[in-house]
PDB file of C-alpha atoms in Angstrom:
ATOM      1  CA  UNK A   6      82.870  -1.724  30.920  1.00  0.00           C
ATOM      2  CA  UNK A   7      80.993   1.532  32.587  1.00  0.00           C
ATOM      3  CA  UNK A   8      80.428   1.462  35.822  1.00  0.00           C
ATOM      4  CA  UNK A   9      76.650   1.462  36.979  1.00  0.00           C
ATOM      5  CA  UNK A  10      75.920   3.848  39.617  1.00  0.00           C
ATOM      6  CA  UNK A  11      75.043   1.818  43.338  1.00  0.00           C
ATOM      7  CA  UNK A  12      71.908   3.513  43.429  1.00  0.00           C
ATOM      8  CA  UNK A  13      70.512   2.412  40.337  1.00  0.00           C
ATOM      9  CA  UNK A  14      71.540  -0.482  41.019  1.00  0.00           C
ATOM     10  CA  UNK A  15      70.082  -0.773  44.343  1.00  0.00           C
ATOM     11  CA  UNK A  16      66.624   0.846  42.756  1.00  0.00           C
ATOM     12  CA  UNK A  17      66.622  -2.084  40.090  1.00  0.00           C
ATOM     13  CA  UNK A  18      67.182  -4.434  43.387  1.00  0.00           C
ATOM     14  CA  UNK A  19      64.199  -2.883  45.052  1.00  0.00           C
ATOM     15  CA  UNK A  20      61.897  -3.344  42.163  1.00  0.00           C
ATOM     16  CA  UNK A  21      62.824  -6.530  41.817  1.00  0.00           C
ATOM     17  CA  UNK A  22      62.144  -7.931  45.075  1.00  0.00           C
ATOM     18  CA  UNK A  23      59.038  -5.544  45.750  1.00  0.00           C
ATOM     19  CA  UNK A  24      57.682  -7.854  42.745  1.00  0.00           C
ATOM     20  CA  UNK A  25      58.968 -11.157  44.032  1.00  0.00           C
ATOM     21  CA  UNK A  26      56.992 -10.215  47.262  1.00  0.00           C
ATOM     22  CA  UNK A  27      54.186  -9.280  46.079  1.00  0.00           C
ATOM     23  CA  UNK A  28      53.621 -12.425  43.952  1.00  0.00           C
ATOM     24  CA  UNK A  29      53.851 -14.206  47.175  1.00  0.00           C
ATOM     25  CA  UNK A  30      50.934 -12.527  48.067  1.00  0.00           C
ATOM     26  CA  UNK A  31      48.693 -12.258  45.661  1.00  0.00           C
ATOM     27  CA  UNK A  32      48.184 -13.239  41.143  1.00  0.00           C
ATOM     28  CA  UNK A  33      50.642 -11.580  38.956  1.00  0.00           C
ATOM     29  CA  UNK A  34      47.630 -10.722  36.942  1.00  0.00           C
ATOM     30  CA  UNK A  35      46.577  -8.416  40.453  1.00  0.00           C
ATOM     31  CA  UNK A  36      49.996  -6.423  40.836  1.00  0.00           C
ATOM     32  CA  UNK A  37      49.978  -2.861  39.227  1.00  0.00           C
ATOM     33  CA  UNK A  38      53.451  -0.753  38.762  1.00  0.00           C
ATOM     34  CA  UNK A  39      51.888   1.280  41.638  1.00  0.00           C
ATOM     35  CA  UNK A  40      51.731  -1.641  44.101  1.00  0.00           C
ATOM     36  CA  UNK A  41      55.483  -1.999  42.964  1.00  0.00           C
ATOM     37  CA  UNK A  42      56.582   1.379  43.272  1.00  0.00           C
ATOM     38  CA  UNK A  43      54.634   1.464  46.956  1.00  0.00           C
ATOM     39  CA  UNK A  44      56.339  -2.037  48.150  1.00  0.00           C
ATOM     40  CA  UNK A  45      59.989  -0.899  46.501  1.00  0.00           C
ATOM     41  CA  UNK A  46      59.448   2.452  47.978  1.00  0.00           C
ATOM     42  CA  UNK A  47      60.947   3.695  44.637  1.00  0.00           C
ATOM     43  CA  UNK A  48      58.165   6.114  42.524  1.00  0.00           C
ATOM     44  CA  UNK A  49      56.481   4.708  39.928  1.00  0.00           C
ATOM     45  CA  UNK A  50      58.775   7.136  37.292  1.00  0.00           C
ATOM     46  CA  UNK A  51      62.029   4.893  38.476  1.00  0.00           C
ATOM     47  CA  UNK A  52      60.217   1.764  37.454  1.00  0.00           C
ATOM     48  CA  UNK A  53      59.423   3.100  34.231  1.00  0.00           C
ATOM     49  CA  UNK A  54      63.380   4.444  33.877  1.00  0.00           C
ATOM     50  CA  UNK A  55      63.971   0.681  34.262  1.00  0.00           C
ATOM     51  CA  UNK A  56      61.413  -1.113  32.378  1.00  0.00           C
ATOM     52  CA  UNK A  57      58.359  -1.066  30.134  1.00  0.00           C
ATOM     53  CA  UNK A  58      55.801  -2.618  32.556  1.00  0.00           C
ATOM     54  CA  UNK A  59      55.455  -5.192  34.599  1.00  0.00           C
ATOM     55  CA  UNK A  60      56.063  -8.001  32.145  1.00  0.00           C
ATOM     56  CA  UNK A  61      59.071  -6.517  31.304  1.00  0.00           C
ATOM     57  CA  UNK A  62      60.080  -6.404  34.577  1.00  0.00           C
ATOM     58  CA  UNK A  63      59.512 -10.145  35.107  1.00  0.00           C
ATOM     59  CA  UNK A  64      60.945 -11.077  31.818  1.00  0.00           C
ATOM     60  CA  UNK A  65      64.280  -9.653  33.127  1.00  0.00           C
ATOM     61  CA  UNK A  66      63.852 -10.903  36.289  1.00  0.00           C
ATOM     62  CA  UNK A  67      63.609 -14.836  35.206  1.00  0.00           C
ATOM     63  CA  UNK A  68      66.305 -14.251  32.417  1.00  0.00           C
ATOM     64  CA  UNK A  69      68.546 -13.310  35.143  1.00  0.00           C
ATOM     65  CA  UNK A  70      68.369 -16.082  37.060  1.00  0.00           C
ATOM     66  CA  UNK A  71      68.057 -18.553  33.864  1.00  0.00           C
ATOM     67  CA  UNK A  72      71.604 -16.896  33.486  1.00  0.00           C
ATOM     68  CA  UNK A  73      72.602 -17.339  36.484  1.00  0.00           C
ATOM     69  CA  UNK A  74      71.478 -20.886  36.395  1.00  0.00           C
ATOM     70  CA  UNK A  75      73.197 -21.355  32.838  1.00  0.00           C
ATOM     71  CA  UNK A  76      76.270 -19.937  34.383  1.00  0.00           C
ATOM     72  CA  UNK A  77      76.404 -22.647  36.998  1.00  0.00           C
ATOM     73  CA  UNK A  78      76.245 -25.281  34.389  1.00  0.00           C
ATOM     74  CA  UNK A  79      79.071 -23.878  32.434  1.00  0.00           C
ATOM     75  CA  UNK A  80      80.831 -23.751  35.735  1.00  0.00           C
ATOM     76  CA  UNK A  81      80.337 -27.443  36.438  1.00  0.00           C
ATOM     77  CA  UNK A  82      80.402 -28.836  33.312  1.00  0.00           C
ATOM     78  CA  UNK A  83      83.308 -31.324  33.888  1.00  0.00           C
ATOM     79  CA  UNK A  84      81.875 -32.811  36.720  1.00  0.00           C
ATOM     80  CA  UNK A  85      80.209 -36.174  38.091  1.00  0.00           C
ATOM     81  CA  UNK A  86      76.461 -35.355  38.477  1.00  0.00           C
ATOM     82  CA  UNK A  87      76.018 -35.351  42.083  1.00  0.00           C
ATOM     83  CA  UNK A  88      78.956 -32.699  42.327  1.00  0.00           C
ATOM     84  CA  UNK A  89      77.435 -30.860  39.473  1.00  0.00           C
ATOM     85  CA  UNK A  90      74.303 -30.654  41.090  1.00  0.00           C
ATOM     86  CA  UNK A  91      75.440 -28.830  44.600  1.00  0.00           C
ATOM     87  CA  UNK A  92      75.774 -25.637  42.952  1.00  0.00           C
ATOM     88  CA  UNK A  93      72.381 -25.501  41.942  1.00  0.00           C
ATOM     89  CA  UNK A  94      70.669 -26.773  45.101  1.00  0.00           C
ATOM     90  CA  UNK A  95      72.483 -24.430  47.072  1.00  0.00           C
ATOM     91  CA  UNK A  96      71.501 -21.507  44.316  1.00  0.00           C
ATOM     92  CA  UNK A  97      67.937 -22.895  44.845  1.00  0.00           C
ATOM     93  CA  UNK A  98      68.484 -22.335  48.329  1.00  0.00           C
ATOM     94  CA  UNK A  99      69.853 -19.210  48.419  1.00  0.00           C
ATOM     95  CA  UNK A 100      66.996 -17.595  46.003  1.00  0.00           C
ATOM     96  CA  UNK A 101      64.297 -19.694  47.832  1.00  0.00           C
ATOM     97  CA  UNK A 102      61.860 -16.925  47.577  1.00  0.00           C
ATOM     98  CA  UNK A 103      62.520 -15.950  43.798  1.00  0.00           C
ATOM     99  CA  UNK A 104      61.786 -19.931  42.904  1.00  0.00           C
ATOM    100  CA  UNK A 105      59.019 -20.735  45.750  1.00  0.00           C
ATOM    101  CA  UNK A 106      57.437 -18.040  44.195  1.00  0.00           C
ATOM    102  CA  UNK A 107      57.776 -18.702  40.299  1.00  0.00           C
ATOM    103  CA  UNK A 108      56.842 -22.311  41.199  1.00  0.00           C
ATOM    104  CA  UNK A 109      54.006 -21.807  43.128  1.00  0.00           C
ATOM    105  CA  UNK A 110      52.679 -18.842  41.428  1.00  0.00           C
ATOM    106  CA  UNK A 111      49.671 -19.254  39.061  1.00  0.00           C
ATOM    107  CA  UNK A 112      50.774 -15.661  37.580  1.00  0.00           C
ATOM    108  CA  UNK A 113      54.527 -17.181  36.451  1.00  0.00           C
ATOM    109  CA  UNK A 114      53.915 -20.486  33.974  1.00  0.00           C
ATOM    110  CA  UNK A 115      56.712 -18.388  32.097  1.00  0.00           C
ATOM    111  CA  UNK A 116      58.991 -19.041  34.733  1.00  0.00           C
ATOM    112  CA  UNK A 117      58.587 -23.049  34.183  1.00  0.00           C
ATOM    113  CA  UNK A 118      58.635 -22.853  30.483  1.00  0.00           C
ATOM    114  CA  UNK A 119      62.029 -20.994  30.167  1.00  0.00           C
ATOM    115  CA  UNK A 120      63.433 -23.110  33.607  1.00  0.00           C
ATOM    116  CA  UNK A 121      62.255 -26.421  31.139  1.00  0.00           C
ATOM    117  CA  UNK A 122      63.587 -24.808  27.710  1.00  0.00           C
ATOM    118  CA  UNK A 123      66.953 -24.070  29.796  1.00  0.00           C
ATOM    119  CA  UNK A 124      67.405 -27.527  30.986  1.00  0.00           C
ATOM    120  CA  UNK A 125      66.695 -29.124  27.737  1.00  0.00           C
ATOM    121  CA  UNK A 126      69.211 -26.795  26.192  1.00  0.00           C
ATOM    122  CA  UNK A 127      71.744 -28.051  29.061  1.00  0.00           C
ATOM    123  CA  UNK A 128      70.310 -32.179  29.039  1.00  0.00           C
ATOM    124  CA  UNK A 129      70.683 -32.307  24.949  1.00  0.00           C
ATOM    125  CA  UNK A 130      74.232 -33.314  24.824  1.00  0.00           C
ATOM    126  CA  UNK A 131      73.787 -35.484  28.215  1.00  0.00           C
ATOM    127  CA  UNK A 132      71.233 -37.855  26.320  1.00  0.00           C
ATOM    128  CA  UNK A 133      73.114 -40.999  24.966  1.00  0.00           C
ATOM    129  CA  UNK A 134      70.999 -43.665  23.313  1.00  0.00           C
ATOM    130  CA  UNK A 135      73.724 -45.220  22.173  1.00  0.00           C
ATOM    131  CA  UNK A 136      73.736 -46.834  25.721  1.00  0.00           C
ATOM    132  CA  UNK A 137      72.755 -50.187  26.163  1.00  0.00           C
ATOM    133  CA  UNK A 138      70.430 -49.193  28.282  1.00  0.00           C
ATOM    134  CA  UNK A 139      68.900 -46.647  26.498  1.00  0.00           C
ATOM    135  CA  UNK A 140      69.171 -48.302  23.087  1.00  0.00           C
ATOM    136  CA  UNK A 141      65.151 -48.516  22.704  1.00  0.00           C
ATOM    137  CA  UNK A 142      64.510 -44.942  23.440  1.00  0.00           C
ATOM    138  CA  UNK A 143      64.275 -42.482  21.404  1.00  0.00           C
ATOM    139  CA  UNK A 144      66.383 -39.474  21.953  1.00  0.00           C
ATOM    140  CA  UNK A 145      63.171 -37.036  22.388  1.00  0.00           C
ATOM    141  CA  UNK A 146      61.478 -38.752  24.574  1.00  0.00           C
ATOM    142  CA  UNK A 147      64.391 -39.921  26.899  1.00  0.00           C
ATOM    143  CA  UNK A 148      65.433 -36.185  26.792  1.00  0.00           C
ATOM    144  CA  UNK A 149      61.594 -35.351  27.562  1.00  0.00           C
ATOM    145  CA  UNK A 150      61.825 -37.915  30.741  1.00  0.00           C
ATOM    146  CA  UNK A 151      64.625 -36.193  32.205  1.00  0.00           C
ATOM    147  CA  UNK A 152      63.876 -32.627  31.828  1.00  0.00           C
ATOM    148  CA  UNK A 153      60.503 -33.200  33.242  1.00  0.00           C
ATOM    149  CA  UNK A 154      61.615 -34.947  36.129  1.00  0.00           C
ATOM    150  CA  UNK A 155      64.271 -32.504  37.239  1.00  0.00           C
ATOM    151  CA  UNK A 156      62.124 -29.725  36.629  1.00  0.00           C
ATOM    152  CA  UNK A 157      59.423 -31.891  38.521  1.00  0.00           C
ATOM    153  CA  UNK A 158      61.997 -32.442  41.769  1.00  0.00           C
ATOM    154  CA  UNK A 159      62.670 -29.042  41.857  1.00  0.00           C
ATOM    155  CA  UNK A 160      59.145 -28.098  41.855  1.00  0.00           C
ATOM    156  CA  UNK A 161      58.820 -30.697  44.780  1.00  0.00           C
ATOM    157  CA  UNK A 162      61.782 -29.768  46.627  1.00  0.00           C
ATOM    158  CA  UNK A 163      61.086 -26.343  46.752  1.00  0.00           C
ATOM    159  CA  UNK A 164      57.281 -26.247  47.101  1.00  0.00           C
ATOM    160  CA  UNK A 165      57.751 -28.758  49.970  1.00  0.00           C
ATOM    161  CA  UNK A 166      60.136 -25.684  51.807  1.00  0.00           C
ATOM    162  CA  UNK A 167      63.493 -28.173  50.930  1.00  0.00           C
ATOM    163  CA  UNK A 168      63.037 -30.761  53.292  1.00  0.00           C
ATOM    164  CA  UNK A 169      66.239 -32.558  52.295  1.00  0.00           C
ATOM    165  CA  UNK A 170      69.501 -30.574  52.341  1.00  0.00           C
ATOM    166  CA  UNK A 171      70.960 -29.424  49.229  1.00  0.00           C
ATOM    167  CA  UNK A 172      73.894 -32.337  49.669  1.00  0.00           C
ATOM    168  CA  UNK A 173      71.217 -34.565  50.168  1.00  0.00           C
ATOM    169  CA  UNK A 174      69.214 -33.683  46.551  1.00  0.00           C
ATOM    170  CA  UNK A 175      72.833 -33.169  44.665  1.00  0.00           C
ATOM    171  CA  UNK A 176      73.596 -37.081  45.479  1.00  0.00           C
ATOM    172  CA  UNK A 177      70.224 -38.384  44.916  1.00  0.00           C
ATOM    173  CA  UNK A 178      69.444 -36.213  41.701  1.00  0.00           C
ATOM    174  CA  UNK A 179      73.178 -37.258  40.619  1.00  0.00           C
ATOM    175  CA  UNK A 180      72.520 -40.762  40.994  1.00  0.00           C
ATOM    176  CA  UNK A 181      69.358 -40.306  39.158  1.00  0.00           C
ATOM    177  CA  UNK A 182      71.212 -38.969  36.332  1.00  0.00           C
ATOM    178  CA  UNK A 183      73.596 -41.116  36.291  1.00  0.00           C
ATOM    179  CA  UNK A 184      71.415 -44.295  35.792  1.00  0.00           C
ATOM    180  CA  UNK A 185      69.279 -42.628  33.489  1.00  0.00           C
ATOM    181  CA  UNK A 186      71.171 -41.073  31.021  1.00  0.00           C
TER     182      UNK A 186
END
């Protein structure tokens, strides 16, 4: 694998929280490449070595953390909820502003629809209707249910500044799970 040179690296770093900051601020819609370049203190030619526009920019930017996310689950796919869930609270935590500001963000709906597509890619294999408990439900709409309410809790967790430790939300969201599917 080549090595990538630290300073693109830190450039691409740059960009990528000059946007995240300035969508705290103000509409996606609002942000030019120049308000970028001025807030990364990178030129406006360095963006464009790095991506097409601004939509590009924020495509990459959610894919990597989808991965990141995706990664996680791979990472704890073995284990009981609750335990499973840490991991991703504490990654939640960790990229606070990245998520406050894709979930609070009028500018990023993109954000929640690939978040929701991920998680029903990772819930598919979860949902058992073969359970007594589940043996009335359909598969889609049980998968529907759960996806929309851990999507929803996040939302709430993180719009509400986390006012439960990650711990905390791991065990309750585990135990969630756990009854539910």
């Amino acid at each position: 694998m080549a090595k990538i040179d630290r300073r693109i690296l830190k450039s691409q770093e740059a960009i990528k929280n000059g946007l995240i900051e300035l969508m705290s601020e103000k509409k996606f819609d609002d942000i030019t490449i120049q308000d970028i370049s001025d807030k990364a203190n990178v030129s406006r030619g360095t963006i464009y070595l790095h991506y097409l526009d601004k939509y590009d920019l924020l495509e990459k930017l959610i894919a990597e953390h989808i991965n990141n996310m995706r990664e996680l689950c791979e990472a704890t796919s073995e284990s009981e909820y609750s335990e499973a869930n840490l991991p991703w609270f504490k990654y939640l935590e960790r990229n606070y502003l990245f998520i406050s500001t894709m979930l609070k963000s009028k500018g990023a709906p993109y954000f929640r629809s690939q978040f929701h597509e991920f998680l029903i890619e990772e819930f598919k294999d979860e949902v058992d209707i073969t359970k007594e408990k589940n043996t009335e439900l359909q598969e889609e709409v049980l998968l529907q249910f759960i996806v929309t309410s851990y999507v929803g809790l996040v939302e709430w967790w993180v719009v509400k500044d986390m006012p439960i430790s990650p711990e905390e939300m791991a065990l309750q969201v585990g135990i969630l799970l756990e009854r539910n599917l």
